[in-house]
Amino acid sequence: ESVVGPDGEPIEGAVMNETGIAWKSDLKWKYRQPDGFNSEACSSLEECSCEGQEWSCTEPYLSPNGTYYRYFYPEDDTTQYLYETYPMVVSPIEGVLNEHFVVWMRTAALPNFRKLYGYINVVIPAGSVLTFTVQANWAVEQSQSAKALVVSDNYIFGGKNHWLGTMFIAVGGIASLLGVFFFVIQIMYPRKLGDRKYLKYKED
């Protein structure tokens, strides 16, 4: 992807960040690699042999940063793991901890929904041109659905609905004022707990 400002010059630091998009609670409690999984970083390809029963890989995995890994998945001959189903998306080192997968698996409340793919953590001036390279990995024709790339802004209270944060502040402010009001009433005109004068009886 690239971001070109209105002056025609690329904006420095305008890169797509794809980490930190999943809920921390999901990564900590909901998803984890299978029991028995193991991986090891190697200093070079020659020192990263997958031979032996302690490794299930057929060849070392080369990460985007240039580091080689060997790994072990239990019962690999009878289990289809996520990285084997989507090898172009999920690495064997991440597995189900891949943040794109975790975000996608969080159930949406409505049939029309958005899933966060990444974010650009710099200010983009109006009139800038954003270019994205999209690789389609999931077909949607069979489910009679559609998908699209949506670019939106974000602020401290969210992204799509700016009024939502303002409404929360307004409701919280009103609740605070009412709390202060009833507190003052209780101090000025205290009500004794269990006072019988507030009880109503049927007339004989």
Short mmCIF file of N, CA and C in Angstrom, two decimals, residues 22-180:
data_model
loop_
_atom_site.label_atom_id
_atom_site.label_comp_id
_atom_site.label_asym_id
_atom_site.label_seq_id
_atom_site.Cartn_x
_atom_site.Cartn_y
_atom_site.Cartn_z
N ALA A 22 -6.55 -7.30 17.27
CA ALA A 22 -7.42 -8.26 17.95
C ALA A 22 -7.53 -7.91 19.43
N TRP A 23 -8.60 -8.36 20.04
CA TRP A 23 -8.79 -8.15 21.47
C TRP A 23 -7.72 -8.91 22.24
N LYS A 24 -7.12 -8.24 23.23
CA LYS A 24 -6.09 -8.88 24.02
C LYS A 24 -6.64 -10.08 24.78
N SER A 25 -7.89 -9.99 25.21
CA SER A 25 -8.49 -11.11 25.93
C SER A 25 -8.65 -12.33 25.04
N ASP A 26 -8.94 -12.11 23.74
CA ASP A 26 -9.04 -13.25 22.82
C ASP A 26 -7.70 -13.93 22.64
N LEU A 27 -6.65 -13.13 22.49
CA LEU A 27 -5.32 -13.70 22.29
C LEU A 27 -4.82 -14.40 23.55
N LYS A 28 -5.24 -13.93 24.72
CA LYS A 28 -4.72 -14.49 25.96
C LYS A 28 -5.51 -15.69 26.43
N TRP A 29 -6.85 -15.67 26.24
CA TRP A 29 -7.69 -16.69 26.84
C TRP A 29 -8.44 -17.57 25.84
N LYS A 30 -8.79 -17.01 24.69
CA LYS A 30 -9.70 -17.73 23.79
C LYS A 30 -8.96 -18.62 22.80
N TYR A 31 -7.81 -18.17 22.33
CA TYR A 31 -7.07 -18.91 21.31
C TYR A 31 -5.68 -19.24 21.82
N ARG A 32 -5.24 -20.42 21.47
CA ARG A 32 -3.88 -20.82 21.81
C ARG A 32 -3.46 -21.95 20.88
N GLN A 33 -2.17 -22.09 20.74
CA GLN A 33 -1.65 -23.18 19.93
C GLN A 33 -1.93 -24.51 20.64
N PRO A 34 -2.02 -25.62 19.89
CA PRO A 34 -2.34 -26.91 20.52
C PRO A 34 -1.26 -27.34 21.51
N ASP A 35 -1.70 -28.09 22.51
CA ASP A 35 -0.75 -28.62 23.49
C ASP A 35 0.29 -29.48 22.78
N GLY A 36 1.52 -29.20 23.07
CA GLY A 36 2.61 -29.93 22.44
C GLY A 36 3.27 -29.17 21.31
N PHE A 37 2.68 -28.03 20.91
CA PHE A 37 3.30 -27.24 19.84
C PHE A 37 4.64 -26.68 20.31
N ASN A 38 5.60 -26.66 19.39
CA ASN A 38 6.91 -26.12 19.70
C ASN A 38 7.52 -25.52 18.44
N SER A 39 8.25 -24.44 18.61
CA SER A 39 8.94 -23.81 17.48
C SER A 39 10.28 -23.30 17.95
N GLU A 40 11.19 -23.20 17.01
CA GLU A 40 12.55 -22.77 17.35
C GLU A 40 13.11 -21.95 16.21
N ALA A 41 13.64 -20.77 16.53
CA ALA A 41 14.28 -19.91 15.52
C ALA A 41 15.69 -20.39 15.26
N CYS A 42 16.09 -20.32 14.01
CA CYS A 42 17.43 -20.77 13.61
C CYS A 42 18.23 -19.59 13.07
N SER A 43 19.52 -19.67 13.23
CA SER A 43 20.38 -18.59 12.75
C SER A 43 20.59 -18.64 11.25
N SER A 44 20.40 -19.82 10.65
CA SER A 44 20.58 -19.96 9.21
C SER A 44 19.78 -21.15 8.72
N LEU A 45 19.64 -21.27 7.40
CA LEU A 45 18.91 -22.39 6.81
C LEU A 45 19.63 -23.70 7.05
N GLU A 46 20.96 -23.69 7.00
CA GLU A 46 21.73 -24.91 7.18
C GLU A 46 21.55 -25.50 8.58
N GLU A 47 21.31 -24.65 9.58
CA GLU A 47 21.17 -25.12 10.95
C GLU A 47 19.72 -25.35 11.33
N CYS A 48 18.82 -25.34 10.35
CA CYS A 48 17.39 -25.45 10.63
C CYS A 48 16.82 -26.71 10.00
N SER A 49 17.35 -27.85 10.38
CA SER A 49 16.89 -29.11 9.83
C SER A 49 15.61 -29.55 10.53
N CYS A 50 14.67 -30.11 9.75
CA CYS A 50 13.41 -30.62 10.29
C CYS A 50 13.46 -32.12 10.53
N GLU A 51 14.64 -32.70 10.46
CA GLU A 51 14.76 -34.13 10.66
C GLU A 51 14.60 -34.48 12.14
N GLY A 52 14.07 -35.64 12.39
CA GLY A 52 13.87 -36.10 13.76
C GLY A 52 12.41 -36.05 14.16
N GLN A 53 12.06 -36.83 15.16
CA GLN A 53 10.68 -36.91 15.61
C GLN A 53 10.24 -35.67 16.38
N GLU A 54 11.19 -34.84 16.81
CA GLU A 54 10.82 -33.66 17.59
C GLU A 54 10.32 -32.51 16.71
N TRP A 55 10.38 -32.69 15.38
CA TRP A 55 9.89 -31.66 14.45
C TRP A 55 8.95 -32.29 13.44
N SER A 56 7.82 -31.62 13.17
CA SER A 56 6.85 -32.14 12.21
C SER A 56 6.93 -31.44 10.86
N CYS A 57 7.73 -30.39 10.76
CA CYS A 57 7.82 -29.65 9.50
C CYS A 57 8.58 -30.46 8.46
N THR A 58 8.23 -30.26 7.20
CA THR A 58 8.96 -30.89 6.10
C THR A 58 10.11 -30.01 5.62
N GLU A 59 9.97 -28.71 5.83
CA GLU A 59 11.04 -27.77 5.51
C GLU A 59 10.90 -26.57 6.44
N PRO A 60 11.99 -25.86 6.71
CA PRO A 60 11.91 -24.71 7.62
C PRO A 60 11.00 -23.62 7.06
N TYR A 61 10.42 -22.86 7.97
CA TYR A 61 9.57 -21.74 7.58
C TYR A 61 10.39 -20.46 7.60
N LEU A 62 10.31 -19.70 6.50
CA LEU A 62 11.02 -18.43 6.40
C LEU A 62 10.04 -17.30 6.69
N SER A 63 10.27 -16.58 7.77
CA SER A 63 9.39 -15.48 8.16
C SER A 63 9.69 -14.25 7.32
N PRO A 64 8.78 -13.28 7.29
CA PRO A 64 9.02 -12.05 6.50
C PRO A 64 10.26 -11.28 6.92
N ASN A 65 10.69 -11.43 8.18
CA ASN A 65 11.88 -10.70 8.62
C ASN A 65 13.18 -11.44 8.31
N GLY A 66 13.08 -12.58 7.61
CA GLY A 66 14.27 -13.31 7.18
C GLY A 66 14.75 -14.38 8.14
N THR A 67 13.99 -14.65 9.20
CA THR A 67 14.38 -15.66 10.19
C THR A 67 13.77 -17.01 9.83
N TYR A 68 14.58 -18.05 9.92
CA TYR A 68 14.09 -19.41 9.67
C TYR A 68 13.60 -20.05 10.97
N TYR A 69 12.51 -20.82 10.86
CA TYR A 69 11.95 -21.51 12.02
C TYR A 69 11.71 -22.98 11.67
N ARG A 70 11.88 -23.84 12.65
CA ARG A 70 11.40 -25.21 12.56
C ARG A 70 10.37 -25.39 13.68
N TYR A 71 9.43 -26.27 13.44
CA TYR A 71 8.30 -26.34 14.37
C TYR A 71 7.76 -27.77 14.46
N PHE A 72 6.95 -27.95 15.48
CA PHE A 72 6.33 -29.25 15.69
C PHE A 72 4.86 -29.06 16.04
N TYR A 73 3.98 -29.73 15.30
CA TYR A 73 2.55 -29.80 15.60
C TYR A 73 2.19 -31.24 15.93
N PRO A 74 1.53 -31.48 17.07
CA PRO A 74 1.18 -32.86 17.42
C PRO A 74 0.12 -33.43 16.48
N GLU A 75 0.23 -34.71 16.20
CA GLU A 75 -0.73 -35.43 15.35
C GLU A 75 -0.91 -34.72 14.00
N ASP A 76 0.19 -34.29 13.44
CA ASP A 76 0.14 -33.54 12.19
C ASP A 76 -0.33 -34.41 11.02
N ASP A 77 -0.13 -35.73 11.13
CA ASP A 77 -0.53 -36.60 10.02
C ASP A 77 -2.03 -36.86 9.99
N THR A 78 -2.75 -36.55 11.07
CA THR A 78 -4.21 -36.77 11.11
C THR A 78 -5.00 -35.50 11.34
N THR A 79 -4.34 -34.37 11.49
CA THR A 79 -5.02 -33.10 11.79
C THR A 79 -4.68 -32.06 10.73
N GLN A 80 -5.70 -31.39 10.23
CA GLN A 80 -5.51 -30.30 9.27
C GLN A 80 -5.46 -29.00 10.06
N TYR A 81 -4.28 -28.43 10.19
CA TYR A 81 -4.12 -27.20 10.96
C TYR A 81 -4.39 -25.98 10.10
N LEU A 82 -4.59 -24.85 10.78
CA LEU A 82 -4.99 -23.62 10.09
C LEU A 82 -3.95 -23.18 9.07
N TYR A 83 -2.68 -23.27 9.41
CA TYR A 83 -1.64 -22.83 8.50
C TYR A 83 -1.59 -23.70 7.24
N GLU A 84 -2.06 -24.94 7.34
CA GLU A 84 -2.10 -25.82 6.17
C GLU A 84 -3.30 -25.50 5.28
N THR A 85 -4.37 -24.99 5.87
CA THR A 85 -5.55 -24.62 5.09
C THR A 85 -5.34 -23.30 4.37
N TYR A 86 -4.70 -22.36 5.03
CA TYR A 86 -4.46 -21.03 4.43
C TYR A 86 -2.97 -20.70 4.52
N PRO A 87 -2.14 -21.38 3.76
CA PRO A 87 -0.69 -21.16 3.87
C PRO A 87 -0.24 -19.77 3.43
N MET A 88 -1.06 -19.08 2.57
CA MET A 88 -0.68 -17.75 2.11
C MET A 88 -1.09 -16.67 3.09
N VAL A 89 -1.83 -17.05 4.13
CA VAL A 89 -2.34 -16.06 5.08
C VAL A 89 -1.78 -16.28 6.48
N VAL A 90 -1.77 -17.54 6.92
CA VAL A 90 -1.39 -17.87 8.29
C VAL A 90 -0.06 -18.62 8.28
N SER A 91 0.87 -18.16 9.08
CA SER A 91 2.15 -18.85 9.18
C SER A 91 2.06 -19.97 10.22
N PRO A 92 2.87 -21.00 10.09
CA PRO A 92 2.83 -22.09 11.08
C PRO A 92 3.31 -21.66 12.46
N ILE A 93 4.03 -20.57 12.55
CA ILE A 93 4.51 -20.10 13.84
C ILE A 93 3.38 -19.40 14.60
N GLU A 94 2.56 -18.63 13.89
CA GLU A 94 1.42 -17.95 14.52
C GLU A 94 0.26 -18.92 14.76
N GLY A 95 -0.10 -19.66 13.74
CA GLY A 95 -1.24 -20.57 13.86
C GLY A 95 -2.52 -19.81 14.15
N VAL A 96 -3.30 -20.29 15.11
CA VAL A 96 -4.57 -19.65 15.45
C VAL A 96 -4.38 -18.33 16.17
N LEU A 97 -3.15 -17.95 16.48
CA LEU A 97 -2.90 -16.65 17.10
C LEU A 97 -2.72 -15.56 16.06
N ASN A 98 -2.90 -15.89 14.79
CA ASN A 98 -2.88 -14.88 13.74
C ASN A 98 -4.01 -13.89 14.00
N GLU A 99 -3.67 -12.60 14.10
CA GLU A 99 -4.66 -11.61 14.54
C GLU A 99 -5.77 -11.42 13.51
N HIS A 100 -5.49 -11.58 12.23
CA HIS A 100 -6.56 -11.48 11.22
C HIS A 100 -7.59 -12.59 11.42
N PHE A 101 -7.10 -13.77 11.73
CA PHE A 101 -8.00 -14.89 11.99
C PHE A 101 -8.83 -14.64 13.25
N VAL A 102 -8.21 -14.15 14.31
CA VAL A 102 -8.90 -13.89 15.56
C VAL A 102 -9.98 -12.83 15.37
N VAL A 103 -9.66 -11.77 14.62
CA VAL A 103 -10.64 -10.71 14.35
C VAL A 103 -11.81 -11.28 13.55
N TRP A 104 -11.52 -12.08 12.55
CA TRP A 104 -12.58 -12.63 11.71
C TRP A 104 -13.50 -13.57 12.48
N MET A 105 -12.96 -14.32 13.42
CA MET A 105 -13.74 -15.30 14.15
C MET A 105 -14.62 -14.68 15.23
N ARG A 106 -14.41 -13.43 15.57
CA ARG A 106 -15.31 -12.78 16.55
C ARG A 106 -16.66 -12.54 15.88
N THR A 107 -17.70 -13.11 16.45
CA THR A 107 -19.02 -13.09 15.84
C THR A 107 -19.57 -11.67 15.78
N ALA A 108 -20.10 -11.30 14.61
CA ALA A 108 -20.72 -9.99 14.43
C ALA A 108 -22.18 -10.05 14.85
N ALA A 109 -22.70 -8.92 15.33
CA ALA A 109 -24.08 -8.88 15.81
C ALA A 109 -25.08 -8.72 14.66
N LEU A 110 -24.65 -8.15 13.54
CA LEU A 110 -25.55 -7.86 12.42
C LEU A 110 -25.03 -8.54 11.16
N PRO A 111 -25.91 -8.74 10.16
CA PRO A 111 -25.46 -9.39 8.92
C PRO A 111 -24.48 -8.53 8.12
N ASN A 112 -24.59 -7.22 8.23
CA ASN A 112 -23.64 -6.31 7.58
C ASN A 112 -22.65 -5.84 8.65
N PHE A 113 -21.39 -6.15 8.48
CA PHE A 113 -20.42 -5.86 9.54
C PHE A 113 -19.09 -5.46 8.92
N ARG A 114 -18.24 -4.94 9.77
CA ARG A 114 -16.88 -4.56 9.38
C ARG A 114 -15.89 -5.30 10.27
N LYS A 115 -14.78 -5.70 9.67
CA LYS A 115 -13.70 -6.34 10.40
C LYS A 115 -12.43 -5.52 10.19
N LEU A 116 -11.79 -5.16 11.29
CA LEU A 116 -10.58 -4.35 11.22
C LEU A 116 -9.43 -5.18 10.64
N TYR A 117 -8.83 -4.70 9.57
CA TYR A 117 -7.70 -5.39 8.97
C TYR A 117 -6.37 -4.75 9.40
N GLY A 118 -6.37 -3.45 9.55
CA GLY A 118 -5.15 -2.75 9.93
C GLY A 118 -5.45 -1.28 10.14
N TYR A 119 -4.43 -0.54 10.47
CA TYR A 119 -4.60 0.90 10.69
C TYR A 119 -3.32 1.63 10.30
N ILE A 120 -3.49 2.88 9.89
CA ILE A 120 -2.38 3.76 9.55
C ILE A 120 -2.31 4.82 10.64
N ASN A 121 -1.23 4.82 11.38
CA ASN A 121 -1.15 5.63 12.60
C ASN A 121 -0.49 6.99 12.34
N VAL A 122 -0.82 7.61 11.24
CA VAL A 122 -0.36 8.97 10.96
C VAL A 122 -1.54 9.77 10.42
N VAL A 123 -1.43 11.08 10.49
CA VAL A 123 -2.49 11.95 9.97
C VAL A 123 -2.38 12.00 8.45
N ILE A 124 -3.48 11.71 7.78
CA ILE A 124 -3.53 11.74 6.32
C ILE A 124 -4.31 12.98 5.88
N PRO A 125 -3.68 13.92 5.21
CA PRO A 125 -4.39 15.14 4.82
C PRO A 125 -5.50 14.85 3.81
N ALA A 126 -6.49 15.73 3.78
CA ALA A 126 -7.57 15.61 2.80
C ALA A 126 -6.99 15.78 1.39
N GLY A 127 -7.50 14.99 0.46
CA GLY A 127 -7.00 15.03 -0.91
C GLY A 127 -5.88 14.07 -1.20
N SER A 128 -5.48 13.27 -0.20
CA SER A 128 -4.43 12.29 -0.42
C SER A 128 -4.96 11.10 -1.20
N VAL A 129 -4.07 10.39 -1.87
CA VAL A 129 -4.43 9.21 -2.66
C VAL A 129 -3.88 7.97 -1.97
N LEU A 130 -4.76 7.05 -1.60
CA LEU A 130 -4.38 5.80 -0.95
C LEU A 130 -4.47 4.66 -1.95
N THR A 131 -3.43 3.87 -2.05
CA THR A 131 -3.38 2.74 -2.96
C THR A 131 -3.15 1.47 -2.16
N PHE A 132 -3.99 0.46 -2.38
CA PHE A 132 -3.89 -0.81 -1.66
C PHE A 132 -3.76 -1.95 -2.66
N THR A 133 -2.99 -2.94 -2.28
CA THR A 133 -2.90 -4.18 -3.04
C THR A 133 -3.72 -5.24 -2.31
N VAL A 134 -4.76 -5.74 -2.96
CA VAL A 134 -5.70 -6.67 -2.32
C VAL A 134 -5.50 -8.06 -2.91
N GLN A 135 -5.31 -9.03 -2.04
CA GLN A 135 -5.22 -10.43 -2.45
C GLN A 135 -6.43 -11.17 -1.90
N ALA A 136 -7.30 -11.64 -2.77
CA ALA A 136 -8.52 -12.33 -2.35
C ALA A 136 -8.19 -13.77 -1.98
N ASN A 137 -8.41 -14.13 -0.72
CA ASN A 137 -8.13 -15.48 -0.24
C ASN A 137 -9.38 -16.27 0.09
N TRP A 138 -10.50 -15.60 0.24
CA TRP A 138 -11.76 -16.27 0.57
C TRP A 138 -12.81 -15.91 -0.46
N ALA A 139 -13.36 -16.92 -1.11
CA ALA A 139 -14.43 -16.70 -2.08
C ALA A 139 -15.75 -16.49 -1.35
N VAL A 140 -16.56 -15.57 -1.85
CA VAL A 140 -17.83 -15.25 -1.20
C VAL A 140 -19.03 -15.59 -2.07
N GLU A 141 -18.80 -16.10 -3.27
CA GLU A 141 -19.91 -16.37 -4.17
C GLU A 141 -20.84 -17.46 -3.64
N GLN A 142 -20.28 -18.51 -3.05
CA GLN A 142 -21.10 -19.62 -2.58
C GLN A 142 -22.04 -19.20 -1.45
N SER A 143 -21.61 -18.26 -0.64
CA SER A 143 -22.46 -17.80 0.46
C SER A 143 -23.35 -16.64 0.06
N GLN A 144 -23.31 -16.25 -1.23
CA GLN A 144 -24.12 -15.15 -1.74
C GLN A 144 -23.92 -13.88 -0.92
N SER A 145 -22.68 -13.59 -0.63
CA SER A 145 -22.34 -12.40 0.13
C SER A 145 -21.36 -11.55 -0.66
N ALA A 146 -20.92 -10.49 -0.08
CA ALA A 146 -19.99 -9.58 -0.75
C ALA A 146 -19.05 -8.99 0.28
N LYS A 147 -17.89 -8.57 -0.17
CA LYS A 147 -16.93 -7.93 0.72
C LYS A 147 -16.31 -6.75 0.00
N ALA A 148 -15.87 -5.78 0.76
CA ALA A 148 -15.33 -4.55 0.18
C ALA A 148 -14.28 -3.98 1.13
N LEU A 149 -13.42 -3.15 0.59
CA LEU A 149 -12.42 -2.46 1.38
C LEU A 149 -12.99 -1.10 1.79
N VAL A 150 -13.02 -0.85 3.07
CA VAL A 150 -13.56 0.40 3.60
C VAL A 150 -12.46 1.14 4.34
N VAL A 151 -12.25 2.39 4.01
CA VAL A 151 -11.28 3.25 4.69
C VAL A 151 -12.05 4.23 5.55
N SER A 152 -11.76 4.24 6.82
CA SER A 152 -12.49 5.10 7.76
C SER A 152 -11.50 5.76 8.70
N ASP A 153 -11.93 6.85 9.33
CA ASP A 153 -11.09 7.49 10.32
C ASP A 153 -11.45 6.97 11.70
N ASN A 154 -10.67 7.34 12.67
CA ASN A 154 -10.84 6.82 14.02
C ASN A 154 -10.47 7.90 15.01
N TYR A 155 -11.11 7.87 16.18
CA TYR A 155 -10.73 8.76 17.25
C TYR A 155 -10.92 8.03 18.57
N ILE A 156 -10.79 8.73 19.68
CA ILE A 156 -10.68 8.06 20.97
C ILE A 156 -11.89 7.24 21.32
N PHE A 157 -13.10 7.61 20.81
CA PHE A 157 -14.32 6.90 21.16
C PHE A 157 -14.79 5.95 20.08
N GLY A 158 -14.00 5.70 19.07
CA GLY A 158 -14.40 4.76 18.04
C GLY A 158 -14.11 5.30 16.66
N GLY A 159 -14.75 4.68 15.66
CA GLY A 159 -14.45 5.07 14.29
C GLY A 159 -15.66 5.48 13.50
N LYS A 160 -16.58 4.54 13.26
CA LYS A 160 -17.67 4.78 12.33
C LYS A 160 -18.68 5.78 12.87
N ASN A 161 -19.10 5.61 14.12
CA ASN A 161 -20.16 6.43 14.70
C ASN A 161 -19.55 7.41 15.71
N HIS A 162 -19.23 8.61 15.24
CA HIS A 162 -18.65 9.60 16.13
C HIS A 162 -19.63 10.05 17.20
N TRP A 163 -20.91 10.01 16.89
CA TRP A 163 -21.91 10.47 17.86
C TRP A 163 -22.04 9.53 19.04
N LEU A 164 -21.57 8.28 18.88
CA LEU A 164 -21.73 7.31 19.95
C LEU A 164 -20.95 7.71 21.20
N GLY A 165 -19.71 8.14 21.03
CA GLY A 165 -18.92 8.59 22.17
C GLY A 165 -19.52 9.82 22.83
N THR A 166 -20.00 10.75 21.99
CA THR A 166 -20.64 11.95 22.54
C THR A 166 -21.88 11.58 23.35
N MET A 167 -22.66 10.61 22.84
CA MET A 167 -23.86 10.19 23.56
C MET A 167 -23.49 9.55 24.89
N PHE A 168 -22.43 8.74 24.92
CA PHE A 168 -22.00 8.13 26.17
C PHE A 168 -21.62 9.19 27.20
N ILE A 169 -20.90 10.22 26.74
CA ILE A 169 -20.50 11.29 27.66
C ILE A 169 -21.73 12.04 28.17
N ALA A 170 -22.69 12.31 27.28
CA ALA A 170 -23.90 13.02 27.68
C ALA A 170 -24.69 12.21 28.70
N VAL A 171 -24.90 10.93 28.42
CA VAL A 171 -25.65 10.08 29.35
C VAL A 171 -24.91 9.95 30.68
N GLY A 172 -23.60 9.81 30.63
CA GLY A 172 -22.82 9.74 31.87
C GLY A 172 -22.91 11.02 32.67
N GLY A 173 -22.89 12.17 31.97
CA GLY A 173 -23.01 13.46 32.66
C GLY A 173 -24.36 13.63 33.32
N ILE A 174 -25.42 13.23 32.60
CA ILE A 174 -26.76 13.31 33.18
C ILE A 174 -26.89 12.40 34.40
N ALA A 175 -26.37 11.18 34.29
CA ALA A 175 -26.42 10.25 35.41
C ALA A 175 -25.64 10.79 36.61
N SER A 176 -24.51 11.44 36.36
CA SER A 176 -23.72 12.01 37.46
C SER A 176 -24.48 13.14 38.14
N LEU A 177 -25.13 14.01 37.34
CA LEU A 177 -25.92 15.10 37.92
C LEU A 177 -27.07 14.57 38.75
N LEU A 178 -27.76 13.54 38.24
CA LEU A 178 -28.86 12.95 39.00
C LEU A 178 -28.34 12.31 40.29
N GLY A 179 -27.18 11.68 40.23
CA GLY A 179 -26.61 11.10 41.43
C GLY A 179 -26.30 12.15 42.48
N VAL A 180 -25.72 13.27 42.05
CA VAL A 180 -25.44 14.37 42.98
C VAL A 180 -26.74 14.93 43.55
#
